[in-house]
Tab-separated table of C-alpha atoms in Angstrom:
chain	number	residue	atom	x	y	z
A	1248	UNK	CA	44.998	-11.256	-30.318
A	1249	UNK	CA	44.721	-10.480	-26.644
A	1250	UNK	CA	45.107	-13.115	-23.984
A	1251	UNK	CA	42.412	-13.117	-21.247
A	1252	UNK	CA	43.417	-10.837	-18.274
A	1253	UNK	CA	45.001	-12.696	-15.433
A	1254	UNK	CA	42.787	-13.336	-12.395
A	1255	UNK	CA	44.115	-10.994	-9.591
A	1256	UNK	CA	45.900	-12.665	-6.769
A	1257	UNK	CA	43.560	-13.472	-3.830
A	1258	UNK	CA	44.213	-14.258	-0.135
A	1259	UNK	CA	42.385	-15.595	2.896
A	1260	UNK	CA	43.632	-13.923	6.084
A	1261	UNK	CA	42.800	-15.884	9.285
A	1262	UNK	CA	42.603	-14.571	12.753
A	1263	UNK	CA	44.088	-17.420	14.840
A	1264	UNK	CA	42.529	-17.423	18.407
A	1265	UNK	CA	38.907	-18.291	18.240
A	1266	UNK	CA	38.983	-18.727	14.389
A	1267	UNK	CA	41.510	-21.465	13.518
A	1268	UNK	CA	41.071	-22.895	17.023
A	1269	UNK	CA	37.967	-22.614	19.226
A	1270	UNK	CA	39.934	-21.522	22.285
A	1271	UNK	CA	38.657	-18.121	23.438
A	1272	UNK	CA	36.900	-19.553	26.399
A	1273	UNK	CA	40.235	-20.850	27.582
A	1274	UNK	CA	41.826	-17.383	26.959
A	1275	UNK	CA	38.986	-15.697	28.939
A	1276	UNK	CA	39.430	-18.239	31.753
A	1277	UNK	CA	43.117	-17.451	31.897
A	1278	UNK	CA	42.425	-13.781	32.112
A	1279	UNK	CA	39.916	-14.363	34.897
A	1280	UNK	CA	42.523	-16.363	36.821
A	1281	UNK	CA	45.157	-13.681	36.160
A	1282	UNK	CA	43.004	-10.866	37.295
A	1283	UNK	CA	41.636	-12.783	40.315
A	1284	UNK	CA	45.213	-13.191	41.563
A	1285	UNK	CA	45.220	-9.374	41.602
A	1286	UNK	CA	41.807	-8.937	43.351
A	1287	UNK	CA	40.011	-7.875	40.109
A	1288	UNK	CA	36.822	-9.510	38.948
A	1289	UNK	CA	35.878	-9.507	35.327
A	1290	UNK	CA	32.672	-10.402	33.482
A	1291	UNK	CA	33.543	-12.921	30.753
A	1292	UNK	CA	31.383	-11.990	27.746
A	1293	UNK	CA	31.756	-8.220	28.247
A	1294	UNK	CA	35.565	-8.658	28.599
A	1295	UNK	CA	35.776	-10.649	25.326
A	1296	UNK	CA	33.783	-8.054	23.350
A	1297	UNK	CA	36.053	-5.289	24.598
A	1298	UNK	CA	39.372	-7.050	24.290
A	1299	UNK	CA	39.513	-9.828	21.710
A	1300	UNK	CA	41.972	-8.914	19.049
A	1301	UNK	CA	43.874	-6.463	21.221
A	1302	UNK	CA	47.404	-7.356	22.167
A	1303	UNK	CA	48.055	-8.723	25.714
A	1304	UNK	CA	50.131	-5.735	26.701
A	1305	UNK	CA	47.356	-3.348	25.562
A	1306	UNK	CA	44.830	-5.282	27.766
A	1307	UNK	CA	47.118	-5.319	30.839
A	1308	UNK	CA	47.786	-1.558	30.567
A	1309	UNK	CA	44.053	-0.731	30.164
A	1310	UNK	CA	43.129	-2.708	33.237
A	1311	UNK	CA	46.155	-2.370	35.482
A	1312	UNK	CA	47.475	1.012	34.583
A	1313	UNK	CA	49.029	2.854	31.506
A	1314	UNK	CA	52.020	3.655	33.632
A	1315	UNK	CA	53.355	0.068	33.831
A	1316	UNK	CA	56.882	-0.185	32.429
A	1317	UNK	CA	57.510	-2.452	29.410
A	1318	UNK	CA	59.369	-5.150	31.233
A	1319	UNK	CA	56.697	-5.439	33.912
A	1320	UNK	CA	53.986	-5.647	31.096
A	1321	UNK	CA	56.042	-8.380	29.409
A	1322	UNK	CA	56.331	-10.361	32.651
A	1323	UNK	CA	52.628	-10.156	33.361
A	1324	UNK	CA	51.733	-11.068	29.813
A	1325	UNK	CA	53.965	-14.108	30.031
A	1326	UNK	CA	52.277	-15.201	33.239
A	1327	UNK	CA	48.816	-14.928	31.736
A	1328	UNK	CA	49.803	-16.750	28.420
A	1329	UNK	CA	51.393	-19.621	30.464
A	1330	UNK	CA	48.129	-20.138	32.338
A	1331	UNK	CA	46.318	-20.172	29.032
A	1332	UNK	CA	48.610	-22.685	27.351
A	1333	UNK	CA	48.306	-25.037	30.443
A	1334	UNK	CA	44.483	-24.848	30.323
A	1335	UNK	CA	44.111	-25.236	26.526
A	1336	UNK	CA	46.919	-27.809	25.770
A	1337	UNK	CA	44.672	-30.905	26.304
A	1338	UNK	CA	41.992	-29.463	23.949
A	1339	UNK	CA	44.150	-28.212	21.006
A	1340	UNK	CA	42.378	-28.858	17.609
A	1341	UNK	CA	41.436	-26.886	14.524
A	1342	UNK	CA	37.835	-25.804	14.069
A	1343	UNK	CA	35.734	-28.180	11.945
A	1344	UNK	CA	36.253	-27.756	8.102
A	1345	UNK	CA	39.501	-25.653	8.461
A	1346	UNK	CA	41.711	-28.329	6.896
A	1347	UNK	CA	39.434	-28.921	3.967
A	1348	UNK	CA	39.102	-25.183	3.321
A	1349	UNK	CA	42.850	-24.529	3.204
A	1350	UNK	CA	43.421	-27.529	1.011
A	1351	UNK	CA	40.840	-26.250	-1.465
A	1352	UNK	CA	42.258	-22.665	-1.277
A	1353	UNK	CA	45.690	-24.027	-2.110
A	1354	UNK	CA	44.340	-25.922	-5.089
A	1355	UNK	CA	42.800	-22.654	-6.349
A	1356	UNK	CA	46.056	-20.613	-5.926
A	1357	UNK	CA	44.577	-18.514	-3.018
A	1358	UNK	CA	47.312	-17.136	-0.744
A	1359	UNK	CA	47.008	-18.011	2.975
A	1360	UNK	CA	48.004	-15.906	5.943
A	1361	UNK	CA	47.475	-15.511	9.771
A	1362	UNK	CA	46.768	-12.063	11.274
A	1363	UNK	CA	46.733	-12.495	15.048
A	1364	UNK	CA	47.205	-10.436	18.224
A	1365	UNK	CA	48.901	-13.414	19.744
A	1366	UNK	CA	52.568	-13.397	20.952
A	1367	UNK	CA	55.193	-15.668	19.275
A	1368	UNK	CA	54.875	-18.469	21.995
A	1369	UNK	CA	51.117	-18.854	21.360
A	1370	UNK	CA	51.541	-18.782	17.597
A	1371	UNK	CA	54.089	-21.580	17.914
A	1372	UNK	CA	51.791	-23.428	20.450
A	1373	UNK	CA	48.927	-23.452	18.018
A	1374	UNK	CA	50.384	-23.577	14.559
A	1375	UNK	CA	53.190	-25.890	15.320
A	1376	UNK	CA	51.053	-27.991	17.719
A	1377	UNK	CA	48.669	-28.642	14.822
A	1378	UNK	CA	51.412	-28.712	12.207
A	1379	UNK	CA	49.719	-25.806	10.242
A	1380	UNK	CA	52.634	-23.337	9.857
A	1381	UNK	CA	53.644	-24.908	6.542
A	1382	UNK	CA	50.360	-23.994	4.868
A	1383	UNK	CA	50.731	-20.114	5.363
A	1384	UNK	CA	52.491	-17.679	2.991
A	1385	UNK	CA	52.645	-15.155	5.829
A	1386	UNK	CA	52.201	-15.170	9.658
A	1387	UNK	CA	51.767	-11.688	11.245
A	1388	UNK	CA	51.649	-11.662	15.079
A	1389	UNK	CA	51.685	-9.156	18.006
A	1390	UNK	CA	55.394	-8.448	17.620
A	1391	UNK	CA	55.086	-7.494	13.819
A	1392	UNK	CA	52.796	-4.500	14.148
A	1393	UNK	CA	52.673	-1.508	16.423
A	1394	UNK	CA	48.898	-1.675	17.104
A	1395	UNK	CA	46.427	-4.455	17.816
A	1396	UNK	CA	42.786	-4.705	16.348
A	1397	UNK	CA	40.532	-2.804	15.726
A	1398	UNK	CA	43.451	-1.065	13.860
A	1399	UNK	CA	43.960	-2.658	10.447
A	1400	UNK	CA	47.714	-2.993	10.830
A	1401	UNK	CA	47.881	-6.815	11.147
A	1402	UNK	CA	45.692	-7.511	8.135
A	1403	UNK	CA	47.248	-4.872	5.975
A	1404	UNK	CA	50.657	-6.267	6.670
A	1405	UNK	CA	49.512	-9.851	6.019
A	1406	UNK	CA	48.080	-8.792	2.711
A	1407	UNK	CA	51.313	-6.894	1.755
A	1408	UNK	CA	53.416	-10.031	2.512
A	1409	UNK	CA	51.089	-12.133	0.376
A	1410	UNK	CA	51.311	-9.505	-2.487
A	1411	UNK	CA	47.616	-9.190	-2.577
A	1412	UNK	CA	45.540	-6.031	-2.644
A	1413	UNK	CA	43.148	-5.507	0.320
A	1414	UNK	CA	40.012	-5.734	-1.874
A	1415	UNK	CA	41.094	-9.214	-2.972
A	1416	UNK	CA	41.333	-10.485	0.601
A	1417	UNK	CA	38.805	-12.206	2.717
A	1418	UNK	CA	39.350	-12.073	6.464
A	1419	UNK	CA	38.031	-14.864	8.913
A	1420	UNK	CA	37.299	-13.603	12.401
A	1421	UNK	CA	35.354	-14.322	15.565
A	1422	UNK	CA	35.508	-11.018	17.352
A	1423	UNK	CA	33.978	-7.585	16.677
A	1424	UNK	CA	37.286	-5.693	17.080
A	1425	UNK	CA	38.765	-8.028	14.338
A	1426	UNK	CA	35.796	-7.513	12.018
A	1427	UNK	CA	36.368	-3.755	12.604
A	1428	UNK	CA	40.060	-4.175	11.715
A	1429	UNK	CA	39.139	-5.897	8.454
A	1430	UNK	CA	36.636	-3.153	7.678
A	1431	UNK	CA	39.224	-0.417	8.208
A	1432	UNK	CA	41.604	-2.512	6.033
A	1433	UNK	CA	39.018	-2.504	3.180
A	1434	UNK	CA	38.512	-6.262	3.374
A	1435	UNK	CA	35.432	-8.489	3.327
A	1436	UNK	CA	35.020	-10.681	6.419
A	1437	UNK	CA	33.577	-14.126	7.300
A	1438	UNK	CA	32.476	-14.340	10.889
A	1439	UNK	CA	32.660	-17.572	13.001
A	1440	UNK	CA	30.253	-17.731	15.880
A	1441	UNK	CA	32.651	-19.751	18.056
A	1442	UNK	CA	32.553	-17.216	20.782
A	1443	UNK	CA	29.704	-14.678	20.232
A	1444	UNK	CA	26.135	-15.020	18.722
A	1445	UNK	CA	25.462	-13.601	15.223
A	1446	UNK	CA	23.715	-10.602	16.605
A	1447	UNK	CA	27.049	-9.318	18.048
A	1448	UNK	CA	28.054	-8.547	14.456
A	1449	UNK	CA	25.123	-6.460	13.199
A	1450	UNK	CA	26.102	-3.139	11.718
A	1451	UNK	CA	29.329	-4.338	9.892
A	1452	UNK	CA	28.879	-3.818	6.238
A	1453	UNK	CA	31.937	-5.858	5.239
A	1454	UNK	CA	30.613	-9.205	6.702
A	1455	UNK	CA	29.748	-11.559	3.835
A	1456	UNK	CA	28.808	-14.759	5.870
A	1457	UNK	CA	28.237	-15.666	9.478
A	1458	UNK	CA	28.838	-19.406	10.216
A	1459	UNK	CA	29.412	-21.775	13.071
A	1460	UNK	CA	32.444	-23.390	11.471
A	1461	UNK	CA	34.261	-23.585	8.116
A	1462	UNK	CA	32.237	-26.674	7.067
A	1463	UNK	CA	29.127	-24.382	6.763
A	1464	UNK	CA	30.741	-22.035	4.197
A	1465	UNK	CA	29.499	-22.108	0.614
A	1466	UNK	CA	32.449	-22.673	-1.789
A	1467	UNK	CA	31.002	-20.308	-4.400
A	1468	UNK	CA	31.012	-17.454	-1.942
A	1469	UNK	CA	34.781	-17.815	-1.486
A	1470	UNK	CA	35.954	-19.184	-4.783
A	1471	UNK	CA	33.611	-17.314	-7.269
């Protein structure tokens, strides 16, 4: 007599900025402030589309010069992130429905991970500020992978740490570069329209749902 085959391990991989927390407007404002100090004007929505999901150092080099030495890039990135944390601190909260979704996932034995371009100080600021770190089986940040999104490194590493095959992962994202990273990793993706409208995500064949927040998600889509 054969026992039923075990259900394969599954994982939910969450981008952090703009997905777990609706904070991308504050990040964009902090970049605007950072560049304004250097006499550079940036257009908010265009900047978000081009950069969200890339690591801070990658963004700084692409706007201020590839030649900048590592220590200078680190110093500039620290300045920008300090401005961001100061702006966002009074508003820190998880996106509607997030707590309920992860509670349900844990009941169902779904592994949970974070895959973010954020540096360690921002990961701590968000996940510890909201007491969420304890829920995650893996947290992969900017310091853990060589390349930011749209490269798939961050999601592939998170899946590996969870012991789950890419095709059994669902990624939650708010940015086109992040959806592309999930696509390159061979993963389905749920899009949150915290920052951009649904039409910003047309053309991605890996998107299974587009919602305003986690409360709008259909359980059967995620837990079938």
